[in-house]
Amino acid sequence: MNLITKIVILPKVGKTRITFYRDKRKVTKDKTTFSLPFDMQLNEKIASGEIIYSPMFRSCRIMWNEAPEDIQVKEEAENFIKEFLFGTLLTTTEPIEPQEAEEIFDGFIKFLSSSIQYRITGEGACVLNIPIAAKQSKMLKNNIKEKRYR
């Protein structure tokens, strides 16, 4: 997957094509910063540049070789590229590191344990309320009661 092409609708431009050139990507020796070239079709013109990004610091900036003439178009394109980079593109260009996976899992477990609510009923049962999709309005309700045999 050396080319990633996305057709998007930008408010000022309308339907446009943005292509990211993964095969032309450059990386620093310590693998903390990457440079990913892209171009963007704007009617008869093509705007091009590079995304300079750091997965480690979750930051990026756009360096234009040929920037769009309209400032608003430039800003819309940059906003889309940044959202796409961190939402989709980063996951397709960079493998997840074991440490990062562990941090994501630990964060999920922390969230889950802090969001579970429980109460003990008069009959001695424990009622667990677990929010679904981080919404307090939708709860998964579990009733736990020890079954005793006599």
PDB file of C-alpha atoms in Angstrom:
ATOM      1  CA  MET A   1       0.000   0.000   0.000  1.00  0.00           C
ATOM      2  CA  ASN A   2       2.380   2.696  -1.241  1.00  0.00           C
ATOM      3  CA  LEU A   3      -0.332   5.124  -2.372  1.00  0.00           C
ATOM      4  CA  ILE A   4      -3.219   6.185  -0.208  1.00  0.00           C
ATOM      5  CA  THR A   5      -5.766   8.208  -2.176  1.00  0.00           C
ATOM      6  CA  LYS A   6      -8.771   9.790  -0.538  1.00  0.00           C
ATOM      7  CA  ILE A   7     -11.633  11.656  -2.241  1.00  0.00           C
ATOM      8  CA  VAL A   8     -12.971  14.288   0.150  1.00  0.00           C
ATOM      9  CA  ILE A   9     -15.418  17.157   0.113  1.00  0.00           C
ATOM     10  CA  LEU A  10     -13.976  20.409   1.417  1.00  0.00           C
ATOM     11  CA  PRO A  11     -16.529  23.217   1.952  1.00  0.00           C
ATOM     12  CA  LYS A  12     -14.697  25.839  -0.128  1.00  0.00           C
ATOM     13  CA  VAL A  13     -13.409  23.539  -2.903  1.00  0.00           C
ATOM     14  CA  GLY A  14     -15.995  20.785  -3.117  1.00  0.00           C
ATOM     15  CA  LYS A  15     -14.940  17.281  -4.157  1.00  0.00           C
ATOM     16  CA  THR A  16     -11.169  16.884  -4.294  1.00  0.00           C
ATOM     17  CA  ARG A  17      -8.557  14.115  -4.309  1.00  0.00           C
ATOM     18  CA  ILE A  18      -5.675  13.912  -1.843  1.00  0.00           C
ATOM     19  CA  THR A  19      -2.898  11.355  -2.431  1.00  0.00           C
ATOM     20  CA  PHE A  20      -0.320  10.358   0.169  1.00  0.00           C
ATOM     21  CA  TYR A  21       2.921   8.820  -1.159  1.00  0.00           C
ATOM     22  CA  ARG A  22       4.000   6.245   1.393  1.00  0.00           C
ATOM     23  CA  ASP A  23       6.862   4.973  -0.799  1.00  0.00           C
ATOM     24  CA  LYS A  24       8.489   8.447  -0.680  1.00  0.00           C
ATOM     25  CA  ARG A  25       8.264   8.683   3.092  1.00  0.00           C
ATOM     26  CA  LYS A  26      11.423   9.646   4.986  1.00  0.00           C
ATOM     27  CA  VAL A  27      12.303   8.933   8.582  1.00  0.00           C
ATOM     28  CA  THR A  28      14.885  10.268  11.029  1.00  0.00           C
ATOM     29  CA  LYS A  29      17.511   7.857  12.367  1.00  0.00           C
ATOM     30  CA  ASP A  30      15.858   7.655  15.779  1.00  0.00           C
ATOM     31  CA  LYS A  31      12.442   7.046  14.136  1.00  0.00           C
ATOM     32  CA  THR A  32      10.753   9.855  16.039  1.00  0.00           C
ATOM     33  CA  THR A  33       9.884  12.057  13.057  1.00  0.00           C
ATOM     34  CA  PHE A  34       8.534  11.126   9.629  1.00  0.00           C
ATOM     35  CA  SER A  35       8.011  13.066   6.430  1.00  0.00           C
ATOM     36  CA  LEU A  36       5.133  11.966   4.203  1.00  0.00           C
ATOM     37  CA  PRO A  37       4.676  13.669   0.787  1.00  0.00           C
ATOM     38  CA  PHE A  38       1.170  14.337  -0.537  1.00  0.00           C
ATOM     39  CA  ASP A  39      -0.588  16.197  -3.316  1.00  0.00           C
ATOM     40  CA  MET A  40      -4.063  17.602  -3.634  1.00  0.00           C
ATOM     41  CA  GLN A  41      -6.081  18.133  -6.830  1.00  0.00           C
ATOM     42  CA  LEU A  42      -7.591  21.645  -6.928  1.00  0.00           C
ATOM     43  CA  ASN A  43      -9.531  22.019 -10.189  1.00  0.00           C
ATOM     44  CA  GLU A  44      -6.771  22.486 -12.811  1.00  0.00           C
ATOM     45  CA  LYS A  45      -3.995  22.999 -10.249  1.00  0.00           C
ATOM     46  CA  ILE A  46      -2.219  20.576  -7.958  1.00  0.00           C
ATOM     47  CA  ALA A  47      -1.068  21.640  -4.510  1.00  0.00           C
ATOM     48  CA  SER A  48       1.703  19.573  -2.947  1.00  0.00           C
ATOM     49  CA  GLY A  49       3.580  19.349   0.297  1.00  0.00           C
ATOM     50  CA  GLU A  50       4.820  17.146   3.090  1.00  0.00           C
ATOM     51  CA  ILE A  51       3.390  16.165   6.421  1.00  0.00           C
ATOM     52  CA  ILE A  52       6.067  16.270   9.103  1.00  0.00           C
ATOM     53  CA  TYR A  53       4.757  14.147  11.948  1.00  0.00           C
ATOM     54  CA  SER A  54       5.867  12.458  15.118  1.00  0.00           C
ATOM     55  CA  PRO A  55       3.829   9.435  16.224  1.00  0.00           C
ATOM     56  CA  MET A  56       5.646   9.531  19.548  1.00  0.00           C
ATOM     57  CA  PHE A  57       4.520  13.094  20.323  1.00  0.00           C
ATOM     58  CA  ARG A  58       1.269  12.871  18.328  1.00  0.00           C
ATOM     59  CA  SER A  59       2.061  16.116  16.540  1.00  0.00           C
ATOM     60  CA  CYS A  60       2.254  17.197  12.920  1.00  0.00           C
ATOM     61  CA  ARG A  61       2.743  20.204  10.680  1.00  0.00           C
ATOM     62  CA  ILE A  62       2.208  20.725   6.994  1.00  0.00           C
ATOM     63  CA  MET A  63       5.045  22.051   4.843  1.00  0.00           C
ATOM     64  CA  TRP A  64       3.724  23.211   1.456  1.00  0.00           C
ATOM     65  CA  ASN A  65       5.843  23.029  -1.708  1.00  0.00           C
ATOM     66  CA  GLU A  66       3.002  24.503  -3.750  1.00  0.00           C
ATOM     67  CA  ALA A  67       0.305  25.833  -1.449  1.00  0.00           C
ATOM     68  CA  PRO A  68      -3.292  26.567  -2.474  1.00  0.00           C
ATOM     69  CA  GLU A  69      -3.738  30.242  -3.330  1.00  0.00           C
ATOM     70  CA  ASP A  70      -6.859  30.641  -1.180  1.00  0.00           C
ATOM     71  CA  ILE A  71      -6.032  30.794   2.546  1.00  0.00           C
ATOM     72  CA  GLN A  72      -9.357  29.210   3.519  1.00  0.00           C
ATOM     73  CA  VAL A  73      -8.761  26.256   1.156  1.00  0.00           C
ATOM     74  CA  LYS A  74      -5.293  25.841   2.653  1.00  0.00           C
ATOM     75  CA  GLU A  75      -6.704  25.796   6.205  1.00  0.00           C
ATOM     76  CA  GLU A  76      -9.492  23.336   5.280  1.00  0.00           C
ATOM     77  CA  ALA A  77      -6.967  21.020   3.616  1.00  0.00           C
ATOM     78  CA  GLU A  78      -4.599  21.187   6.596  1.00  0.00           C
ATOM     79  CA  ASN A  79      -7.420  20.462   9.052  1.00  0.00           C
ATOM     80  CA  PHE A  80      -8.579  17.462   7.027  1.00  0.00           C
ATOM     81  CA  ILE A  81      -5.034  16.100   6.643  1.00  0.00           C
ATOM     82  CA  LYS A  82      -4.349  16.396  10.379  1.00  0.00           C
ATOM     83  CA  GLU A  83      -7.632  14.689  11.308  1.00  0.00           C
ATOM     84  CA  PHE A  84      -7.064  11.978   8.713  1.00  0.00           C
ATOM     85  CA  LEU A  85      -3.449  11.520   9.791  1.00  0.00           C
ATOM     86  CA  PHE A  86      -4.296  10.816  13.407  1.00  0.00           C
ATOM     87  CA  GLY A  87      -7.602   9.084  12.735  1.00  0.00           C
ATOM     88  CA  THR A  88      -6.698   6.726   9.902  1.00  0.00           C
ATOM     89  CA  LEU A  89      -3.434   7.359   8.120  1.00  0.00           C
ATOM     90  CA  LEU A  90      -1.177   6.847  11.137  1.00  0.00           C
ATOM     91  CA  THR A  91      -2.679   3.424  11.788  1.00  0.00           C
ATOM     92  CA  THR A  92      -2.059   2.354   8.187  1.00  0.00           C
ATOM     93  CA  THR A  93       1.486   3.688   7.996  1.00  0.00           C
ATOM     94  CA  GLU A  94       2.848   2.905  11.446  1.00  0.00           C
ATOM     95  CA  PRO A  95       2.571  -0.392  13.291  1.00  0.00           C
ATOM     96  CA  ILE A  96       1.484  -0.163  16.897  1.00  0.00           C
ATOM     97  CA  GLU A  97       4.318  -0.683  19.350  1.00  0.00           C
ATOM     98  CA  PRO A  98       3.908  -3.166  22.247  1.00  0.00           C
ATOM     99  CA  GLN A  99       4.353  -0.363  24.797  1.00  0.00           C
ATOM    100  CA  GLU A 100       1.657   1.732  23.098  1.00  0.00           C
ATOM    101  CA  ALA A 101      -0.718  -1.263  22.985  1.00  0.00           C
ATOM    102  CA  GLU A 102      -0.129  -1.859  26.681  1.00  0.00           C
ATOM    103  CA  GLU A 103      -0.841   1.821  27.469  1.00  0.00           C
ATOM    104  CA  ILE A 104      -4.099   1.647  25.492  1.00  0.00           C
ATOM    105  CA  PHE A 105      -5.120  -1.549  27.311  1.00  0.00           C
ATOM    106  CA  ASP A 106      -4.165  -0.128  30.716  1.00  0.00           C
ATOM    107  CA  GLY A 107      -6.156   3.042  29.957  1.00  0.00           C
ATOM    108  CA  PHE A 108      -9.186   0.960  29.005  1.00  0.00           C
ATOM    109  CA  ILE A 109      -8.962  -1.147  32.175  1.00  0.00           C
ATOM    110  CA  LYS A 110      -8.585   2.028  34.276  1.00  0.00           C
ATOM    111  CA  PHE A 111     -11.616   3.590  32.565  1.00  0.00           C
ATOM    112  CA  LEU A 112     -13.655   0.418  32.960  1.00  0.00           C
ATOM    113  CA  SER A 113     -12.828  -0.030  36.643  1.00  0.00           C
ATOM    114  CA  SER A 114     -13.552   3.627  37.437  1.00  0.00           C
ATOM    115  CA  SER A 115     -16.879   3.620  35.608  1.00  0.00           C
ATOM    116  CA  ILE A 116     -18.404   0.432  37.053  1.00  0.00           C
ATOM    117  CA  GLN A 117     -20.956   1.100  39.794  1.00  0.00           C
ATOM    118  CA  TYR A 118     -22.240  -1.498  42.235  1.00  0.00           C
ATOM    119  CA  ARG A 119     -24.729  -1.846  45.046  1.00  0.00           C
ATOM    120  CA  ILE A 120     -25.695  -4.609  47.426  1.00  0.00           C
ATOM    121  CA  THR A 121     -29.401  -5.407  47.561  1.00  0.00           C
ATOM    122  CA  GLY A 122     -31.370  -6.367  50.664  1.00  0.00           C
ATOM    123  CA  GLU A 123     -31.293 -10.003  49.548  1.00  0.00           C
ATOM    124  CA  GLY A 124     -27.477  -9.972  49.492  1.00  0.00           C
ATOM    125  CA  ALA A 125     -27.049  -9.831  45.726  1.00  0.00           C
ATOM    126  CA  CYS A 126     -24.505  -7.539  44.090  1.00  0.00           C
ATOM    127  CA  VAL A 127     -25.809  -5.433  41.177  1.00  0.00           C
ATOM    128  CA  LEU A 128     -23.109  -4.226  38.759  1.00  0.00           C
ATOM    129  CA  ASN A 129     -23.867  -1.333  36.395  1.00  0.00           C
ATOM    130  CA  ILE A 130     -21.383  -1.053  33.519  1.00  0.00           C
ATOM    131  CA  PRO A 131     -21.723   1.897  31.102  1.00  0.00           C
ATOM    132  CA  ILE A 132     -21.804   0.973  27.421  1.00  0.00           C
ATOM    133  CA  ALA A 133     -19.660   3.115  25.080  1.00  0.00           C
ATOM    134  CA  ALA A 134     -18.831   5.596  27.865  1.00  0.00           C
ATOM    135  CA  LYS A 135     -22.472   6.660  28.152  1.00  0.00           C
ATOM    136  CA  GLN A 136     -23.962   6.824  31.622  1.00  0.00           C
ATOM    137  CA  SER A 137     -27.461   6.672  30.097  1.00  0.00           C
ATOM    138  CA  LYS A 138     -26.896   3.155  28.682  1.00  0.00           C
ATOM    139  CA  MET A 139     -25.906   0.609  31.273  1.00  0.00           C
ATOM    140  CA  LEU A 140     -25.313  -3.116  31.237  1.00  0.00           C
ATOM    141  CA  LYS A 141     -26.823  -4.454  34.454  1.00  0.00           C
ATOM    142  CA  ASN A 142     -25.493  -7.686  36.026  1.00  0.00           C
ATOM    143  CA  ASN A 143     -26.992  -9.300  39.106  1.00  0.00           C
ATOM    144  CA  ILE A 144     -24.602 -11.527  41.036  1.00  0.00           C
ATOM    145  CA  LYS A 145     -25.797 -13.694  43.882  1.00  0.00           C
ATOM    146  CA  GLU A 146     -24.062 -16.577  45.581  1.00  0.00           C
ATOM    147  CA  LYS A 147     -26.038 -19.758  45.249  1.00  0.00           C
ATOM    148  CA  ARG A 148     -25.906 -21.860  48.389  1.00  0.00           C
ATOM    149  CA  TYR A 149     -26.671 -25.540  48.444  1.00  0.00           C
ATOM    150  CA  ARG A 150     -28.043 -27.099  51.632  1.00  0.00           C
TER     151      ARG A 150
END
